CSV table of C-alpha atoms in Angstrom, one decimal:
chain,number,residue,atom,x,y,z
R,238,UNK,CA,-1.9,-60.6,-86.8
R,239,UNK,CA,-0.9,-60.9,-83.3
R,240,UNK,CA,-1.6,-57.0,-81.5
R,241,UNK,CA,0.8,-56.9,-78.7
R,242,UNK,CA,1.6,-54.3,-76.7
R,243,UNK,CA,4.2,-53.0,-74.5
R,244,UNK,CA,4.0,-50.4,-71.7
R,245,UNK,CA,5.9,-48.4,-69.1
R,246,UNK,CA,5.1,-45.5,-66.8
R,247,UNK,CA,7.3,-42.9,-64.8
R,248,UNK,CA,7.8,-42.1,-61.2
R,249,UNK,CA,4.0,-43.6,-61.6
R,250,UNK,CA,2.8,-39.9,-63.1
R,251,UNK,CA,-0.5,-39.7,-65.0
R,252,UNK,CA,1.0,-37.3,-66.8
R,253,UNK,CA,3.2,-39.7,-69.6
R,254,UNK,CA,4.2,-40.9,-72.8
R,255,UNK,CA,3.0,-44.2,-74.2
R,256,UNK,CA,4.0,-45.7,-77.2
R,257,UNK,CA,1.9,-48.3,-78.8
R,258,UNK,CA,2.5,-50.5,-81.1
R,259,UNK,CA,1.2,-53.7,-83.3
R,260,UNK,CA,2.5,-56.2,-82.4
R,261,UNK,CA,1.3,-53.3,-79.3
R,262,UNK,CA,3.8,-52.4,-77.1
R,263,UNK,CA,3.0,-48.9,-74.5
R,264,UNK,CA,6.3,-47.0,-73.8
R,265,UNK,CA,5.1,-43.7,-70.7
R,266,UNK,CA,7.6,-41.1,-70.1
R,267,UNK,CA,6.4,-38.1,-67.8
R,268,UNK,CA,6.4,-35.3,-69.6
R,269,UNK,CA,9.4,-33.4,-67.5
R,270,UNK,CA,11.0,-31.7,-70.6
R,271,UNK,CA,13.4,-35.1,-70.8
R,272,UNK,CA,14.1,-38.2,-71.5
R,273,UNK,CA,15.7,-40.6,-68.8
R,274,UNK,CA,18.0,-43.4,-69.5
R,275,UNK,CA,15.2,-45.9,-68.3
R,276,UNK,CA,12.7,-44.5,-70.2
R,277,UNK,CA,14.7,-44.8,-73.3
R,278,UNK,CA,16.6,-47.8,-72.5
R,279,UNK,CA,12.4,-49.1,-72.9
R,280,UNK,CA,11.1,-47.1,-75.2
R,281,UNK,CA,13.9,-48.6,-77.7
R,282,UNK,CA,13.1,-52.5,-76.1
R,283,UNK,CA,9.3,-51.3,-77.0
R,284,UNK,CA,10.7,-50.7,-80.7
R,285,UNK,CA,13.2,-53.3,-80.9
R,286,UNK,CA,10.1,-56.2,-79.8
R,287,UNK,CA,7.5,-54.2,-82.2
R,288,UNK,CA,9.6,-53.7,-85.4
R,289,UNK,CA,11.0,-57.6,-84.7
R,290,UNK,CA,7.4,-59.1,-84.9
R,291,UNK,CA,6.6,-56.9,-88.3
R,292,UNK,CA,4.0,-54.5,-85.4
R,293,UNK,CA,2.8,-50.8,-86.0
R,294,UNK,CA,4.3,-48.3,-83.5
R,295,UNK,CA,1.3,-46.0,-82.3
R,296,UNK,CA,2.1,-42.8,-80.3
R,297,UNK,CA,-0.4,-42.4,-76.8
R,298,UNK,CA,0.3,-39.5,-74.6
R,299,UNK,CA,-0.2,-39.9,-71.1
R,300,UNK,CA,-1.5,-36.1,-70.8
R,301,UNK,CA,-4.8,-36.0,-67.5
R,302,UNK,CA,-2.5,-34.1,-65.4
R,303,UNK,CA,-2.8,-31.2,-66.9
R,304,UNK,CA,-0.7,-28.9,-64.6
R,305,UNK,CA,2.6,-31.4,-66.3
R,306,UNK,CA,1.3,-30.7,-69.5
R,307,UNK,CA,2.9,-28.5,-71.1
R,308,UNK,CA,3.5,-29.2,-75.2
R,309,UNK,CA,6.7,-28.4,-75.4
R,310,UNK,CA,7.4,-30.8,-72.8
R,311,UNK,CA,6.5,-33.6,-74.5
R,312,UNK,CA,8.1,-32.0,-78.0
R,313,UNK,CA,11.5,-32.9,-76.3
R,314,UNK,CA,10.4,-36.6,-75.4
R,315,UNK,CA,9.3,-36.4,-79.5
R,316,UNK,CA,12.8,-34.8,-80.7
R,317,UNK,CA,15.0,-37.0,-78.3
R,318,UNK,CA,12.7,-40.1,-79.7
R,319,UNK,CA,13.2,-39.8,-83.2
R,320,UNK,CA,16.8,-39.2,-83.0
R,321,UNK,CA,17.8,-42.2,-81.2
R,322,UNK,CA,15.8,-43.7,-84.6
R,323,UNK,CA,12.7,-44.4,-82.8
R,324,UNK,CA,9.9,-44.1,-85.2
R,325,UNK,CA,6.0,-44.4,-84.7
R,326,UNK,CA,3.0,-45.1,-87.1
R,327,UNK,CA,-0.1,-42.3,-86.7
R,328,UNK,CA,-1.2,-39.4,-85.5
R,329,UNK,CA,-0.6,-39.3,-82.0
R,330,UNK,CA,-3.1,-40.4,-78.6
R,331,UNK,CA,-3.8,-37.8,-76.2
R,332,UNK,CA,-5.6,-39.2,-73.4
R,333,UNK,CA,-6.6,-35.7,-72.3
R,334,UNK,CA,-8.8,-36.3,-75.6
R,335,UNK,CA,-10.7,-39.1,-73.9
R,336,UNK,CA,-11.3,-38.4,-70.3
R,337,UNK,CA,-15.1,-39.0,-71.1
R,338,UNK,CA,-14.4,-42.0,-70.8
R,339,UNK,CA,-12.6,-42.7,-67.9
R,340,UNK,CA,-15.1,-40.6,-66.0
R,341,UNK,CA,-17.6,-43.3,-67.8
R,342,UNK,CA,-15.4,-46.0,-66.0
R,343,UNK,CA,-15.1,-44.5,-62.7
R,344,UNK,CA,-18.6,-43.8,-62.7
R,345,UNK,CA,-19.0,-47.6,-63.4
R,346,UNK,CA,-16.2,-48.6,-60.7
R,347,UNK,CA,-18.6,-46.6,-58.1
R,348,UNK,CA,-22.0,-47.7,-59.3
R,349,UNK,CA,-20.2,-51.5,-59.1
R,350,UNK,CA,-19.2,-50.9,-55.3
R,351,UNK,CA,-15.1,-51.0,-56.7
R,352,UNK,CA,-14.3,-48.2,-56.1
R,353,UNK,CA,-15.8,-44.9,-53.2
R,354,UNK,CA,-15.5,-40.8,-52.0
R,355,UNK,CA,-13.0,-40.3,-49.9
R,356,UNK,CA,-12.3,-36.6,-49.0
R,357,UNK,CA,-13.1,-35.7,-52.2
R,358,UNK,CA,-11.0,-38.2,-54.5
R,359,UNK,CA,-12.4,-41.0,-55.4
R,360,UNK,CA,-10.6,-44.2,-54.1
R,361,UNK,CA,-10.6,-48.3,-55.6
R,362,UNK,CA,-10.9,-50.3,-52.9
R,363,UNK,CA,-9.3,-53.5,-53.3
R,364,UNK,CA,-10.6,-56.8,-52.4
R,365,UNK,CA,-10.3,-57.7,-48.6
R,366,UNK,CA,-8.4,-61.3,-49.1
R,367,UNK,CA,-7.0,-63.2,-52.1
R,368,UNK,CA,-4.3,-62.3,-54.2
R,369,UNK,CA,-3.3,-61.2,-58.2
R,370,UNK,CA,-1.5,-63.0,-59.8
R,371,UNK,CA,0.2,-62.5,-63.0
R,372,UNK,CA,3.2,-64.4,-65.5
R,373,UNK,CA,6.1,-62.3,-66.6
R,374,UNK,CA,8.2,-62.8,-69.5
R,375,UNK,CA,10.9,-61.5,-67.6
R,376,UNK,CA,10.2,-62.7,-64.0
R,377,UNK,CA,8.0,-65.5,-64.3
R,378,UNK,CA,5.3,-65.8,-61.8
R,379,UNK,CA,4.5,-62.3,-59.8
R,380,UNK,CA,1.2,-62.4,-56.9
R,381,UNK,CA,0.6,-59.3,-54.9
R,382,UNK,CA,-1.8,-60.5,-52.5
R,383,UNK,CA,-4.4,-58.5,-51.3
R,384,UNK,CA,-4.1,-57.6,-48.1
R,385,UNK,CA,-0.7,-56.5,-48.5
R,386,UNK,CA,-2.1,-54.0,-51.7
R,387,UNK,CA,-4.1,-50.4,-49.6
R,388,UNK,CA,-6.7,-48.8,-51.6
R,389,UNK,CA,-5.4,-46.1,-54.4
R,390,UNK,CA,-6.9,-43.1,-55.9
R,391,UNK,CA,-8.1,-43.5,-59.4
R,392,UNK,CA,-9.7,-39.6,-59.4
R,393,UNK,CA,-7.8,-36.5,-58.5
R,394,UNK,CA,-9.6,-34.7,-55.9
R,395,UNK,CA,-9.6,-31.6,-58.7
R,396,UNK,CA,-11.8,-34.7,-60.6
R,397,UNK,CA,-9.3,-35.3,-63.1
R,398,UNK,CA,-8.5,-39.3,-63.7
R,399,UNK,CA,-5.5,-40.9,-62.7
R,400,UNK,CA,-3.4,-43.5,-65.0
R,401,UNK,CA,-4.0,-46.5,-63.8
R,402,UNK,CA,-8.4,-46.7,-64.8
R,403,UNK,CA,-6.7,-44.7,-67.7
R,404,UNK,CA,-4.2,-46.8,-68.9
R,405,UNK,CA,-7.2,-49.7,-67.8
R,406,UNK,CA,-9.7,-48.6,-69.7
R,407,UNK,CA,-7.2,-47.7,-73.4
R,408,UNK,CA,-5.2,-50.6,-73.3
R,409,UNK,CA,-8.3,-53.1,-73.3
R,410,UNK,CA,-9.6,-50.2,-76.4
R,411,UNK,CA,-6.9,-50.3,-78.1
R,412,UNK,CA,-6.1,-54.1,-78.2
R,413,UNK,CA,-3.1,-53.5,-76.2
R,414,UNK,CA,-1.5,-57.4,-75.3
R,415,UNK,CA,2.2,-57.2,-74.1
R,416,UNK,CA,3.4,-54.7,-71.4
R,417,UNK,CA,6.8,-53.9,-70.9
R,418,UNK,CA,7.9,-51.6,-68.3
R,419,UNK,CA,10.8,-50.8,-66.0
R,420,UNK,CA,10.9,-53.3,-62.8
R,421,UNK,CA,10.2,-49.9,-60.7
R,422,UNK,CA,7.0,-50.2,-61.7
R,423,UNK,CA,5.6,-53.8,-61.2
R,424,UNK,CA,3.4,-52.6,-58.3
R,425,UNK,CA,1.6,-50.7,-60.7
R,426,UNK,CA,0.5,-54.0,-62.5
R,427,UNK,CA,-1.9,-56.1,-59.6
R,428,UNK,CA,-4.0,-52.7,-59.4
R,429,UNK,CA,-4.4,-51.8,-63.1
R,430,UNK,CA,-5.4,-55.5,-63.6
R,431,UNK,CA,-7.6,-55.3,-60.7
R,432,UNK,CA,-9.5,-51.9,-62.5
R,433,UNK,CA,-9.8,-54.4,-65.8
R,434,UNK,CA,-11.5,-57.1,-63.9
R,435,UNK,CA,-13.9,-55.0,-62.1
R,436,UNK,CA,-15.2,-53.0,-65.0
R,437,UNK,CA,-15.5,-56.6,-66.6
R,438,UNK,CA,-12.3,-56.5,-69.6
R,439,UNK,CA,-11.7,-60.3,-68.9
R,440,UNK,CA,-7.9,-59.4,-71.4
R,441,UNK,CA,-5.3,-59.4,-70.1
R,442,UNK,CA,-1.6,-58.3,-71.2
R,443,UNK,CA,0.7,-60.5,-71.5
R,444,UNK,CA,3.9,-58.5,-68.5
R,445,UNK,CA,7.3,-57.3,-69.0
R,446,UNK,CA,9.1,-55.8,-66.2
R,447,UNK,CA,13.2,-54.8,-67.5
R,448,UNK,CA,15.5,-54.7,-64.5
R,449,UNK,CA,16.5,-51.0,-63.9
R,450,UNK,CA,19.7,-49.7,-64.4
R,451,UNK,CA,22.0,-48.8,-61.9
R,452,UNK,CA,25.2,-46.4,-61.2
R,453,UNK,CA,29.0,-47.9,-60.3
R,454,UNK,CA,27.3,-47.8,-57.1
R,455,UNK,CA,25.1,-49.9,-58.1
R,456,UNK,CA,22.0,-47.7,-57.2
R,457,UNK,CA,18.8,-47.0,-58.7
R,458,UNK,CA,20.1,-44.2,-61.7
R,459,UNK,CA,18.7,-40.4,-60.2
R,460,UNK,CA,18.5,-37.5,-61.5
R,461,UNK,CA,19.6,-35.8,-58.2
R,462,UNK,CA,22.8,-37.6,-58.4
R,463,UNK,CA,24.1,-38.5,-61.9
R,464,UNK,CA,22.8,-37.9,-65.7
R,465,UNK,CA,20.8,-39.3,-66.6
R,466,UNK,CA,19.0,-37.3,-69.6
R,467,UNK,CA,19.3,-38.7,-73.2
R,468,UNK,CA,19.5,-34.7,-74.2
R,469,UNK,CA,22.6,-34.2,-71.9
R,470,UNK,CA,24.5,-36.7,-73.7
R,471,UNK,CA,23.1,-35.5,-77.3
R,472,UNK,CA,24.1,-32.4,-76.5
R,473,UNK,CA,28.1,-33.8,-75.6
R,474,UNK,CA,28.5,-35.2,-78.5
R,475,UNK,CA,27.4,-38.6,-78.0
R,476,UNK,CA,25.8,-40.1,-81.1
R,477,UNK,CA,22.9,-40.9,-81.8
R,478,UNK,CA,23.5,-44.9,-83.0
R,479,UNK,CA,26.5,-45.6,-79.8
R,480,UNK,CA,23.6,-44.2,-77.6
R,481,UNK,CA,21.2,-47.3,-79.1
R,482,UNK,CA,23.4,-49.5,-79.1
R,483,UNK,CA,24.7,-49.0,-75.6
R,484,UNK,CA,21.1,-48.7,-74.4
R,485,UNK,CA,19.8,-52.5,-75.8
R,486,UNK,CA,22.6,-53.9,-73.4
R,487,UNK,CA,21.3,-52.6,-70.8
R,488,UNK,CA,19.8,-56.4,-69.4
R,489,UNK,CA,19.5,-57.7,-72.8
R,490,UNK,CA,22.7,-59.5,-74.9
R,491,UNK,CA,23.3,-60.5,-78.3
R,492,UNK,CA,24.0,-64.4,-78.3
R,493,UNK,CA,27.4,-64.4,-80.5
R,494,UNK,CA,29.0,-62.2,-77.5
R,495,UNK,CA,29.7,-59.4,-79.9
R,496,UNK,CA,28.7,-55.7,-78.5
R,497,UNK,CA,28.8,-52.9,-80.8
R,498,UNK,CA,27.3,-53.6,-83.8
R,499,UNK,CA,24.4,-52.0,-86.1
R,500,UNK,CA,20.8,-51.8,-84.8
R,501,UNK,CA,19.4,-53.2,-87.5
R,502,UNK,CA,21.0,-56.6,-86.1
R,503,UNK,CA,20.3,-56.0,-83.3
R,504,UNK,CA,15.9,-56.0,-83.7
R,505,UNK,CA,17.0,-59.5,-85.6
R,506,UNK,CA,18.4,-60.8,-82.2
R,507,UNK,CA,16.0,-58.9,-79.6
R,508,UNK,CA,13.5,-60.7,-77.5
R,509,UNK,CA,12.0,-60.5,-74.5
R,510,UNK,CA,12.9,-63.6,-73.2
R,511,UNK,CA,16.3,-62.8,-73.5
R,512,UNK,CA,15.9,-60.6,-70.7
R,513,UNK,CA,17.7,-60.2,-67.7
R,514,UNK,CA,16.2,-60.0,-64.6
R,515,UNK,CA,19.7,-58.2,-63.0
R,516,UNK,CA,20.0,-54.8,-62.9
R,517,UNK,CA,21.6,-52.7,-65.9
R,518,UNK,CA,25.4,-50.9,-64.9
R,519,UNK,CA,25.0,-47.7,-66.8
R,520,UNK,CA,28.4,-47.5,-67.5
R,521,UNK,CA,29.4,-44.0,-69.1
R,522,UNK,CA,33.5,-45.5,-69.8
R,523,UNK,CA,31.9,-47.9,-71.8
R,524,UNK,CA,29.4,-46.0,-73.3
R,525,UNK,CA,32.1,-43.9,-74.3
R,526,UNK,CA,34.3,-46.7,-76.1
R,527,UNK,CA,31.3,-47.3,-77.5
R,528,UNK,CA,30.9,-43.5,-78.9
R,529,UNK,CA,34.8,-43.5,-80.1
R,530,UNK,CA,34.2,-46.1,-82.4
R,531,UNK,CA,30.9,-45.0,-83.5
R,532,UNK,CA,32.7,-41.7,-84.9
R,533,UNK,CA,35.9,-43.5,-86.4
R,534,UNK,CA,33.8,-45.0,-88.5
R,535,UNK,CA,31.8,-41.5,-90.2
R,536,UNK,CA,32.9,-40.9,-93.2
R,537,UNK,CA,35.0,-37.7,-93.4
R,538,UNK,CA,32.1,-35.8,-94.8
R,539,UNK,CA,29.7,-37.3,-92.1
R,540,UNK,CA,31.9,-36.2,-88.9
R,541,UNK,CA,32.5,-32.7,-90.3
R,542,UNK,CA,28.5,-32.4,-90.9
R,543,UNK,CA,28.5,-33.9,-87.5
R,544,UNK,CA,30.8,-31.9,-85.9
R,545,UNK,CA,29.2,-28.3,-86.7
R,546,UNK,CA,27.1,-27.7,-83.9
R,547,UNK,CA,30.0,-27.6,-81.9
R,548,UNK,CA,32.5,-26.3,-84.0
R,549,UNK,CA,29.7,-23.4,-84.9
R,550,UNK,CA,29.2,-22.6,-80.5
R,551,UNK,CA,33.6,-22.4,-80.5
R,552,UNK,CA,35.7,-20.3,-79.4
R,553,UNK,CA,36.7,-18.3,-81.7
R,554,UNK,CA,34.9,-15.9,-83.8
R,555,UNK,CA,32.5,-16.9,-87.3
R,556,UNK,CA,35.1,-14.7,-89.3
R,557,UNK,CA,38.1,-16.4,-88.0
R,558,UNK,CA,36.4,-20.3,-89.0
R,559,UNK,CA,37.2,-21.8,-92.5
R,560,UNK,CA,35.1,-24.7,-93.2
R,561,UNK,CA,37.7,-25.7,-95.5
R,562,UNK,CA,41.0,-26.1,-93.3
R,563,UNK,CA,38.7,-27.8,-90.3
R,564,UNK,CA,37.7,-29.9,-93.1
R,565,UNK,CA,41.4,-31.1,-93.9
R,566,UNK,CA,42.8,-31.5,-90.1
R,567,UNK,CA,39.3,-34.1,-89.6
R,568,UNK,CA,40.3,-37.2,-90.5
R,569,UNK,CA,43.2,-36.9,-87.7
R,570,UNK,CA,40.5,-35.4,-85.2
R,571,UNK,CA,37.9,-38.2,-85.8
R,572,UNK,CA,40.4,-41.0,-84.9
R,573,UNK,CA,41.3,-39.0,-81.2
R,574,UNK,CA,38.7,-38.2,-80.5
R,575,UNK,CA,35.3,-40.1,-78.1
R,576,UNK,CA,33.4,-37.1,-77.7
R,577,UNK,CA,32.0,-34.5,-81.0
R,578,UNK,CA,32.4,-32.4,-77.7
R,579,UNK,CA,36.1,-32.7,-77.6
R,580,UNK,CA,36.4,-31.4,-81.4
R,581,UNK,CA,36.6,-28.3,-81.1
R,582,UNK,CA,39.5,-28.3,-77.9
R,583,UNK,CA,41.9,-30.1,-80.3
R,584,UNK,CA,41.8,-27.0,-83.2
R,585,UNK,CA,40.4,-24.1,-81.6
R,586,UNK,CA,44.5,-22.9,-82.3
R,587,UNK,CA,44.1,-23.5,-86.3
R,588,UNK,CA,41.1,-20.6,-85.8
R,589,UNK,CA,42.4,-18.3,-83.2
R,590,UNK,CA,44.4,-15.3,-82.9
R,591,UNK,CA,46.9,-16.5,-79.9
R,592,UNK,CA,46.6,-20.4,-78.9
R,593,UNK,CA,44.8,-21.2,-75.4
R,594,UNK,CA,47.0,-21.6,-72.3
R,595,UNK,CA,46.4,-23.7,-69.4
R,596,UNK,CA,48.5,-22.8,-67.0
R,597,UNK,CA,48.9,-26.3,-65.9
R,598,UNK,CA,49.6,-27.3,-69.4
R,599,UNK,CA,52.2,-24.6,-69.7
R,600,UNK,CA,54.0,-25.5,-67.4
R,601,UNK,CA,54.8,-28.2,-67.0
R,602,UNK,CA,55.3,-28.7,-70.9
R,603,UNK,CA,57.7,-25.6,-70.2
R,604,UNK,CA,58.7,-25.2,-66.4
R,605,UNK,CA,59.1,-29.4,-66.3
R,606,UNK,CA,61.6,-29.2,-70.0
R,607,UNK,CA,65.1,-28.3,-69.3
R,608,UNK,CA,67.3,-25.6,-71.4
R,609,UNK,CA,63.6,-24.9,-72.8
R,610,UNK,CA,64.5,-21.1,-74.2
R,611,UNK,CA,67.7,-23.0,-76.0
R,612,UNK,CA,65.1,-25.3,-77.0
R,613,UNK,CA,62.3,-22.8,-78.3
R,614,UNK,CA,65.4,-20.9,-80.0
R,615,UNK,CA,66.7,-23.9,-82.4
R,616,UNK,CA,63.0,-25.0,-83.2
R,617,UNK,CA,62.6,-21.1,-84.1
R,618,UNK,CA,66.0,-21.5,-86.0
R,619,UNK,CA,65.1,-25.1,-87.5
R,620,UNK,CA,62.3,-24.3,-89.2
R,621,UNK,CA,63.1,-20.8,-90.7
R,622,UNK,CA,64.4,-23.0,-93.4
R,623,UNK,CA,62.6,-25.9,-93.7
R,624,UNK,CA,60.1,-27.0,-96.7
R,625,UNK,CA,56.9,-26.0,-95.4
R,626,UNK,CA,55.1,-29.9,-96.0
R,627,UNK,CA,53.8,-32.0,-93.0
R,628,UNK,CA,57.3,-34.6,-94.3
R,629,UNK,CA,59.8,-32.4,-94.0
R,630,UNK,CA,58.7,-30.6,-90.9
R,631,UNK,CA,58.2,-34.1,-89.3
R,632,UNK,CA,62.3,-35.1,-90.2
R,633,UNK,CA,63.3,-32.2,-89.5
R,634,UNK,CA,62.0,-32.0,-86.3
R,635,UNK,CA,63.5,-35.5,-85.5
R,636,UNK,CA,67.1,-34.1,-86.6
R,637,UNK,CA,67.0,-31.2,-84.5
R,638,UNK,CA,65.3,-33.4,-81.6
R,639,UNK,CA,68.3,-36.1,-81.9
R,640,UNK,CA,70.8,-32.7,-81.6
R,641,UNK,CA,69.6,-31.4,-78.8
R,642,UNK,CA,69.7,-34.4,-77.0
R,643,UNK,CA,73.3,-35.1,-78.1
R,644,UNK,CA,74.0,-31.2,-76.7
R,645,UNK,CA,71.5,-30.6,-74.1
R,646,UNK,CA,70.4,-34.2,-72.6
R,647,UNK,CA,67.3,-33.0,-73.3
R,648,UNK,CA,64.5,-36.1,-73.9
R,649,UNK,CA,62.6,-36.7,-77.1
R,650,UNK,CA,58.7,-36.3,-75.5
R,651,UNK,CA,59.5,-34.0,-73.8
R,652,UNK,CA,61.1,-30.9,-77.1
R,653,UNK,CA,58.3,-32.6,-78.7
R,654,UNK,CA,55.4,-31.5,-75.9
R,655,UNK,CA,57.5,-27.8,-75.6
R,656,UNK,CA,57.0,-27.2,-79.5
R,657,UNK,CA,53.8,-28.8,-79.0
R,658,UNK,CA,52.5,-26.4,-76.1
R,659,UNK,CA,53.9,-23.2,-78.0
R,660,UNK,CA,52.1,-23.3,-80.8
R,661,UNK,CA,48.7,-25.5,-80.0
R,662,UNK,CA,48.3,-24.2,-76.1
R,663,UNK,CA,47.6,-28.4,-75.8
R,664,UNK,CA,49.5,-31.3,-74.2
R,665,UNK,CA,47.3,-33.5,-76.7
R,666,UNK,CA,45.7,-32.9,-79.9
R,667,UNK,CA,46.4,-34.3,-83.6
R,668,UNK,CA,49.7,-35.6,-84.7
R,669,UNK,CA,51.6,-32.1,-84.5
R,670,UNK,CA,53.5,-32.0,-87.7
R,671,UNK,CA,50.3,-32.0,-89.8
R,672,UNK,CA,48.8,-28.6,-88.6
R,673,UNK,CA,52.0,-26.6,-88.8
R,674,UNK,CA,51.8,-27.5,-92.5
R,675,UNK,CA,48.1,-26.0,-92.3
R,676,UNK,CA,48.8,-23.0,-89.9
R,677,UNK,CA,52.0,-21.9,-92.4
R,678,UNK,CA,55.6,-20.7,-91.3
R,679,UNK,CA,55.3,-17.3,-90.6
R,680,UNK,CA,52.0,-17.8,-88.3
R,681,UNK,CA,54.0,-21.1,-86.4
R,682,UNK,CA,56.7,-19.1,-86.3
R,683,UNK,CA,55.4,-16.3,-84.6
R,684,UNK,CA,54.0,-18.7,-81.6
R,685,UNK,CA,57.3,-19.8,-80.8
R,686,UNK,CA,58.3,-16.5,-80.9
R,687,UNK,CA,56.2,-15.1,-78.5
R,688,UNK,CA,56.5,-18.6,-75.9
R,689,UNK,CA,60.1,-17.8,-76.8
R,690,UNK,CA,59.8,-14.6,-74.8
R,691,UNK,CA,57.5,-15.6,-72.7
R,692,UNK,CA,59.8,-18.0,-71.0
C-alpha cells in the first residue's frame, strides 16, 4: 500500500499535535487548550483523504517546547477530534520522547557546515544562491528564492530542538509522503525541504496547502476578533455532524453541488485536487442553518439525549425539571431551534415557578396591545370552562379572538402574543396550545391572573 502523509501546524509553534495517516497524512495544531476552526478543517481534510484511500491514521504530538506542553491542553484537542468523528489508529507518538534523534540531526548539520552556533542558539544556513521549488497539489509549482530567505533557528538557546528539524526527521522516518496544511504555513515548506536535503534525506513528500479561512470582512480568522474555537461552538449547541459537514465545504465542494450530506458520502467524493485556492469564508449563519437541518433529522429520543447537558444546567432547580414533560414537548422544540443551547429558553416556562419576563418583550406584548386588560379577563373566563386539550384550547381561543376582534378591534396576532407572553414570558416558542395542555388548567389560569394584576 502506498503511504501518504498530510501535515498542518499552527503559528510555527514547536509544540503541536500531528496526525499521521497511511496513506499517511499529518496534522499539527499547537496544544493551546482548544482546536482552532482552521486546524479542525485541516484535520478533517487529512482524515477524509486518508480514509478514502484506505489509510491508517496515527497521532503524533509535537511537544518539544516543554513550557507549552501540558497534558490537559493536548487532551482537549484529542476530545475535540473525537467529537468531530476524526479517529486514529494506535497509540500517539510524542516528539518529547524522540529528542535524541533531533539532537543527532542538528549535530550532523553542524558538522557539515549547514548549521552554525549563534548567541546560544543553532541556526540553519540558507544557501546563498539558487531556489527551492516544490509541486503543490492545490497551487501548482511554488518557488522560493534563497536570497529571500533568512537563516532560521533549529535549536533554541535552552537546547530544545525547533519543529523544523523535528518534522524533517519524523516525516522521513515515518514514511510520510503527503503533507496537507494551511496556506499560511507555506513558507515553512522550503525550510523543511532544505533540512531534509542537508541531512541526505532524498525522499520528498507531496505538498498540498489549503486555502485560508476568512471572516465576513475577508480577514483571516483570528482569536482576537473571531470565535475560532471548535469547543466554543460545541458548547453553544452545534452538532458534531453539522460542524464536520460544514468544515468539509471550506475550500472544497461536492461535484453535484449538494452541500448537506452525511460525512460518509463526502469521504467518497473528496479529492485534494478539487480543493480551491481561493480563501474560504467561515459563515456562522450558514453553519447555523446546517445545524438546524441536522437537529430536525434527529429522532425525538436522540434530540432529548443531546439536550441533556443544557437541560441539566437550566435556570430551574433539579427537583423542578420533569424529563417526561420535556419529552412530550421535544418534538415541537426540535422543529424550531437551530442550536441546542436555545432549548432551555423554549421550555423554561414549563419548569419555573413563574415565567421569566424580559421587560422589552413584556412592554411590546402588553403595552402595544389595545384593551389588554379586557383581553386577559376574557381569556381567563374562556379557559376556565373549556375542555383541557390542545385541540379544544385552540378552537376556543380562535372563537375568543374572533369575538374580541369584533368587540374591541384587537388583531388576532396581538391577542395571541399577549396570551403567550402572559403564560410563558416569551413572544417566541413552540406552538402555544400543546404547552398549555401540558401545564394544566390551574397553572395557566394562575399565570394569566398574575399578568392581569401586573397590567
